[in-house]
Coordinates of C-alpha atoms in Angstrom, one line a residue:
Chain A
X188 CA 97.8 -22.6 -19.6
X189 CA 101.5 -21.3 -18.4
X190 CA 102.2 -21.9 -14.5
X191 CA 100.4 -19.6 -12.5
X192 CA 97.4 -19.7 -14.1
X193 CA 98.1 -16.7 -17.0
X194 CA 97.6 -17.6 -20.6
X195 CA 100.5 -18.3 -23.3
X196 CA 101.8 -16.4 -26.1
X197 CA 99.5 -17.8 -28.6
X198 CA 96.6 -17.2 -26.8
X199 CA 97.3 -14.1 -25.8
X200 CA 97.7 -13.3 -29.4
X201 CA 94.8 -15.2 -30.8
X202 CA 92.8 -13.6 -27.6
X203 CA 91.4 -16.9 -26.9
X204 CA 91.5 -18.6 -23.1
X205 CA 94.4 -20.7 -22.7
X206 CA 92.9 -24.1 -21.6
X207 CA 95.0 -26.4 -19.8
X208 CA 95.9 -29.3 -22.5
X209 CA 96.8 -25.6 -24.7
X210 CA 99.4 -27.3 -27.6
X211 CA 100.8 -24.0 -27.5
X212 CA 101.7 -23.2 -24.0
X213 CA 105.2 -25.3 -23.6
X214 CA 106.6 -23.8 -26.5
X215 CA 105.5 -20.4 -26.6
X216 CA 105.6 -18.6 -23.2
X217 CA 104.3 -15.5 -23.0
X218 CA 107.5 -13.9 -21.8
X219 CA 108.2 -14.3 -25.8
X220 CA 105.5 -12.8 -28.0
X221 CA 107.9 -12.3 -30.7
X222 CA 108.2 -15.7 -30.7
X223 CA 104.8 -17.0 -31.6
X224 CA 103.8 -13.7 -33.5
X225 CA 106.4 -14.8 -35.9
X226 CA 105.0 -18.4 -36.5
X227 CA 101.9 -17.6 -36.9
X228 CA 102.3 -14.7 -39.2
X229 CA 104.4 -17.5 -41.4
X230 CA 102.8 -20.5 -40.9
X231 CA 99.6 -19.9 -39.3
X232 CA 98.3 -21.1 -35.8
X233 CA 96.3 -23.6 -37.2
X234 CA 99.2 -25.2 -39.2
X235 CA 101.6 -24.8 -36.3
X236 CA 99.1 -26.9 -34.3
X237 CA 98.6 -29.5 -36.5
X238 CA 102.3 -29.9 -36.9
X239 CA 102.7 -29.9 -33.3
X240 CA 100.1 -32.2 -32.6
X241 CA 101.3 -34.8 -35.4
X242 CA 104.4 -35.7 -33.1
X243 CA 105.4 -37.4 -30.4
X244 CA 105.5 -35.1 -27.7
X245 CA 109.1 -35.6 -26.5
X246 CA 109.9 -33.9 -30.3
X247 CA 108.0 -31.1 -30.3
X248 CA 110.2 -28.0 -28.1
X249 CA 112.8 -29.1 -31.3
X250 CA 110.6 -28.8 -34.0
X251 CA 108.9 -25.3 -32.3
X252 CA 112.7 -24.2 -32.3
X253 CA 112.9 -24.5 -35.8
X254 CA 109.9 -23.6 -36.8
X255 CA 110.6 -20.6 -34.9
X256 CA 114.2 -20.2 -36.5
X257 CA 112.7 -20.5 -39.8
X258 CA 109.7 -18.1 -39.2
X259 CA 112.5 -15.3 -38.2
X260 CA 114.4 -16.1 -41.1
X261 CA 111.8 -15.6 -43.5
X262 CA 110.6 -12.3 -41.4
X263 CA 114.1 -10.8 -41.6
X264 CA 114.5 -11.9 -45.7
X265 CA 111.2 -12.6 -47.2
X266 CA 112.7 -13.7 -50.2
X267 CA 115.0 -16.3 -49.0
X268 CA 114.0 -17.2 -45.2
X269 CA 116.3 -19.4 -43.9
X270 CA 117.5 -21.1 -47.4
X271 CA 119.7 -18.0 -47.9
X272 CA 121.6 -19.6 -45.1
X273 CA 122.2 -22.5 -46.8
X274 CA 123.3 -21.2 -50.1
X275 CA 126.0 -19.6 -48.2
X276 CA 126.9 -22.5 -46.3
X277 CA 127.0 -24.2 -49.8
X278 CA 129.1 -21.5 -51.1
X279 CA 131.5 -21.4 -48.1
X280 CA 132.1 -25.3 -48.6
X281 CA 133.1 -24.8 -52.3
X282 CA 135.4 -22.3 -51.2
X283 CA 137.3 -24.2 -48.3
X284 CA 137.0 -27.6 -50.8
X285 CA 138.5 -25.3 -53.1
X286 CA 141.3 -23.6 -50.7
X287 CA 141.8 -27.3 -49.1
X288 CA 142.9 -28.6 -52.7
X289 CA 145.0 -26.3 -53.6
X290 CA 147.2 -26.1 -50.1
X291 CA 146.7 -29.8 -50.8
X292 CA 148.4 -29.6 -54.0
X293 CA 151.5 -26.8 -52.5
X294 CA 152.3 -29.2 -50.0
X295 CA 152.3 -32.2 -51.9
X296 CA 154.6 -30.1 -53.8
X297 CA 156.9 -29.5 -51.3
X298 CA 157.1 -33.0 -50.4
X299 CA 158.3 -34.1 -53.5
X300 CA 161.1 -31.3 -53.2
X301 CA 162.2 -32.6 -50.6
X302 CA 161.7 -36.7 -51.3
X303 CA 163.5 -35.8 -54.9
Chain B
X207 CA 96.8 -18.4 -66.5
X208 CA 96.4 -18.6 -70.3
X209 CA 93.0 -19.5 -71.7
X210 CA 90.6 -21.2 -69.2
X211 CA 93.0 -23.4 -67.7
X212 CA 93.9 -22.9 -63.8
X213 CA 96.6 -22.6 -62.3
X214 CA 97.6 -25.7 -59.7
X215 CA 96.5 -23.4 -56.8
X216 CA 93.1 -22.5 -58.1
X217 CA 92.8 -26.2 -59.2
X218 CA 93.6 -27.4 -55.3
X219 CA 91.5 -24.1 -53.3
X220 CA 88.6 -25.3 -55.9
X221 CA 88.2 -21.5 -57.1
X222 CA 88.4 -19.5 -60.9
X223 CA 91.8 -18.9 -61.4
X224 CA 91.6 -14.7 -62.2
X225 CA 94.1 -13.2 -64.8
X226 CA 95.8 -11.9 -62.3
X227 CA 95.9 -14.8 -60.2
X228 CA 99.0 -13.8 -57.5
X229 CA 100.1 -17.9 -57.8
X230 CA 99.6 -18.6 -61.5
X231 CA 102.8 -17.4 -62.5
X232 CA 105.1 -19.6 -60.1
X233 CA 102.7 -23.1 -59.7
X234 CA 101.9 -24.1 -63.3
X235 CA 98.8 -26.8 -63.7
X236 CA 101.7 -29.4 -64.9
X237 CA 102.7 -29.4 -61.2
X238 CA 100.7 -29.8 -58.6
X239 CA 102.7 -31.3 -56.3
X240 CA 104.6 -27.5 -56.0
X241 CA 101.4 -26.4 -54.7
X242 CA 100.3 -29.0 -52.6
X243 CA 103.3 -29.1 -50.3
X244 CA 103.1 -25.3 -49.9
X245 CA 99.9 -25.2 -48.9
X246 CA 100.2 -28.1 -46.3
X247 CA 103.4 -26.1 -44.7
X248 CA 102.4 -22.4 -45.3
X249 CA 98.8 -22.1 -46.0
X250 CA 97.6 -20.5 -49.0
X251 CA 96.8 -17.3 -47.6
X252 CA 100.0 -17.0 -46.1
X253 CA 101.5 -17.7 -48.9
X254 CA 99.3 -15.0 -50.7
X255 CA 100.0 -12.5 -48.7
X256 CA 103.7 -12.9 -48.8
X257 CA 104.4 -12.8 -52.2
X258 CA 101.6 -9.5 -52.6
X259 CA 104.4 -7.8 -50.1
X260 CA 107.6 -8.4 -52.5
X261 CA 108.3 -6.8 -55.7
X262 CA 106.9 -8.7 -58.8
X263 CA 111.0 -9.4 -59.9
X264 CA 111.6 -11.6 -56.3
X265 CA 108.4 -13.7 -56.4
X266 CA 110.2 -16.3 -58.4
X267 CA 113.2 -16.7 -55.7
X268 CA 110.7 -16.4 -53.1
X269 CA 108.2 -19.4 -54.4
X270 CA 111.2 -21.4 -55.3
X271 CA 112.8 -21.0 -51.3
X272 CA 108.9 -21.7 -49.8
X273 CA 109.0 -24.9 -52.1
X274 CA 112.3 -25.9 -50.7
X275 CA 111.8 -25.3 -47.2
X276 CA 108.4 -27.2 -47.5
X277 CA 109.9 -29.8 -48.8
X278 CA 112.0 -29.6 -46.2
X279 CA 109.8 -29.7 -43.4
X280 CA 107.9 -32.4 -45.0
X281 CA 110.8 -34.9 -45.0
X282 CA 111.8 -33.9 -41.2
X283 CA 109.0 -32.1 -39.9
X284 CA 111.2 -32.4 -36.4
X285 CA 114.1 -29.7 -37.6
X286 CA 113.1 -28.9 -41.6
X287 CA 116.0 -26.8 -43.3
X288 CA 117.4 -26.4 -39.7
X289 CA 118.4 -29.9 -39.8
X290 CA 120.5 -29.4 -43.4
X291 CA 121.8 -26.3 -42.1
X292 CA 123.5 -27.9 -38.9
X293 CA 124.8 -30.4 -41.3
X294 CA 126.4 -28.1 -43.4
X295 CA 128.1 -25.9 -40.3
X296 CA 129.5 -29.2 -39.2
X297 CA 131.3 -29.7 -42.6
X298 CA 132.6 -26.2 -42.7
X299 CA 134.0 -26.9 -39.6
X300 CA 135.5 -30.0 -40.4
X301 CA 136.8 -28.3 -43.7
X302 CA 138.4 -25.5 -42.1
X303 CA 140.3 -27.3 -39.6
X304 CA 141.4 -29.5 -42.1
X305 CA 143.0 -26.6 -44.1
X306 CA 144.4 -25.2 -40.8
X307 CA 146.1 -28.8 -40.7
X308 CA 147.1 -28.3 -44.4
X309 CA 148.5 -24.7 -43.8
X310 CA 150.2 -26.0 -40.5
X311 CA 151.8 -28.6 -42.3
X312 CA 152.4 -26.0 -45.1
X313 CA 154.2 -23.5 -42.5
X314 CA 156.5 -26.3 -40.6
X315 CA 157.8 -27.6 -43.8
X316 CA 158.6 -24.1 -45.2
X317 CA 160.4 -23.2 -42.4
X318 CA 162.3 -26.2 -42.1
X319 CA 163.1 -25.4 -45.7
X320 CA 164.0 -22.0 -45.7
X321 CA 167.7 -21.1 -44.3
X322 CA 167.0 -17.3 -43.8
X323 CA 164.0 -18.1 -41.2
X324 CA 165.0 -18.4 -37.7
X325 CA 163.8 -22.0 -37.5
X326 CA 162.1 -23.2 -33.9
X327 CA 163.6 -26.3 -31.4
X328 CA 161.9 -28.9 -33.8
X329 CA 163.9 -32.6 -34.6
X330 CA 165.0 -33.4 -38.0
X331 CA 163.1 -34.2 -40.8
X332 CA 162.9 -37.9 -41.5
X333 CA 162.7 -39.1 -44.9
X334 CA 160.5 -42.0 -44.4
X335 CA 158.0 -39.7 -42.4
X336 CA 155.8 -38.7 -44.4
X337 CA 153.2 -36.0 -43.2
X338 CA 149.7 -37.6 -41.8
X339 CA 148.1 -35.7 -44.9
X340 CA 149.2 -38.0 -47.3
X341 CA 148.3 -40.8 -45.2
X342 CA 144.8 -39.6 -45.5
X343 CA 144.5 -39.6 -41.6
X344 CA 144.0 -36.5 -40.0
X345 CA 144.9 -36.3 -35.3
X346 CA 141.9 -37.6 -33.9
X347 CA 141.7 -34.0 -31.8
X348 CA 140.3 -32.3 -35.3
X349 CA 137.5 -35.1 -35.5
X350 CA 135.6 -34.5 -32.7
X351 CA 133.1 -31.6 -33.9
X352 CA 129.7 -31.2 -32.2
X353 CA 127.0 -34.2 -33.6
X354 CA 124.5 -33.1 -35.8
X355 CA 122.7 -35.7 -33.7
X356 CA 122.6 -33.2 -31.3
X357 CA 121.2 -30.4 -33.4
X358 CA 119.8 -28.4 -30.6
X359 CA 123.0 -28.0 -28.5
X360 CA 125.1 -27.2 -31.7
X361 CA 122.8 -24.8 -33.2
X362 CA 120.3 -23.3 -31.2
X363 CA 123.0 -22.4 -28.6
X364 CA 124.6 -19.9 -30.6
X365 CA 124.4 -17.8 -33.4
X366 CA 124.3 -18.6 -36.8
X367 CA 126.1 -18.2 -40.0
X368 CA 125.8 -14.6 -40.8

């Protein structure tokens, strides 16, 4: 149950009461629907429960965030989510590796212009 | 799936696998791991209904993304794929602040080189100095990037790579 008495996101959503040990209610306020619509239209509420519940309690607004992350990810590219991400971060590391030996290779180079 | 044999999904939900069984395709009987691990993050249903809403050619890339960010969540179920994603912004960054060294270095040498550029205030060369590149040892200023220890403040705060 949120402060105030009024129900979270979830339950709003699930239109269910929100009782006052709701797993839910820290992590999805209902000042976010979005938020929670998203998770459970990936994951399910059931699953995001369970995942929820399975940790300590001091770890579980980080793994909402990226559960949520990842949820919105996979809303806004269904086919990729959130690894599309990574494949360009992977592909933007080969490039500065790549960039990084060759500047690498100028200078050295130069240096030997100089030394010689 | 061909013959009477299901398909790892059907063989885990208990259920005929149809001919045109949605998961046959993409979770083969010889892996039922695959399956397993998707169905534990996703559900099956959700899973389902996902790949009914893309074309037939992107299932593949979709399944195969699922998979990984299953197994993802599995191995951290604190951050998932978030967690590898931080870690890789962090080594961008350290990357490309190590080629703005490089390119800095680069810059200062050419123009020290080159008689025609107007050259700035800057002391002679030495010969014995060699650059802090080759020494392998880049200023301690370009080290201190945000710790993935602290994902949250490092990623959640602002956006991500678009």
């Amino acid at each position: 149950m949120m402060p105030g008495g009024g129900r979270c996101a979830a339950c709003k959503y699930l239109r269910r009461r929100c009782p006052s040990d709701c797993i839910f209610s820290l992590y999805f306020p209902a000042n976010d629907p979005q938020r929670f619509a998203r998770v459970h239209k990936i994951y399910g509420a059931s699953n995001v429960a369970k995942m929820l519940q399975q940790l300590p309690a001091n770890l579980r607004a980080e793994a909402a965030d990226s559960l949520s992350f990842e949820a919105r990810h996979r809303v806004e590219d269904p086919v990729y989510g959130c690894v599309g991400i990574i494949h360009r971060l992977h592909q933007q590391i080969q490039n500065a590796e790549t960039q990084l030996a060759k500047t690498q290779a100028q200078l050295f180079g130069f240096i030997n212009t100089i030394i010689d | 799936m061909g013959g009477n044999s299901p398909c790892a999904s059907c063989k885990l939900l208990r259920r005929r696998c149809a001919k045109d069984c949605i998961f046959a395709p993409y979770f083969p009987s010889d892996d039922p791991h695959k399956f397993a691990i998707v169905h534990k993050v996703f559900g099956a249903s959700n899973v389902s209904k996902m790949l009914q809403e893309l074309p037939v050619h992107q299932r593949a890339d979709a399944v195969s993304s699922l998979v990984y960010e299953a197994n993802a969540r599995v191995r951290d179920p604190v951050y998932g794929c978030v967690g590898a994603i931080s870690f890789l912004q962090n080594q961008v960054s350290q990357l490309q602040m190590q080629l703005a060294v490089a390119q800095a270095e680069m810059l200062c040498i050419q123009m020290q080189q080159d008689p025609i550029m107007p050259t700035p205030q800057i002391e002679e060369v030495d010969p014995d100095h060699k650059p802090s590149l080759l020494q392998n040892n880049l200023p301690h200023q370009y080290l201190n990037f945000a710790s993935s220890s602290n994902v949250r403040e490092s990623f959640f705060g602002h956006d991500m790579v678009s």
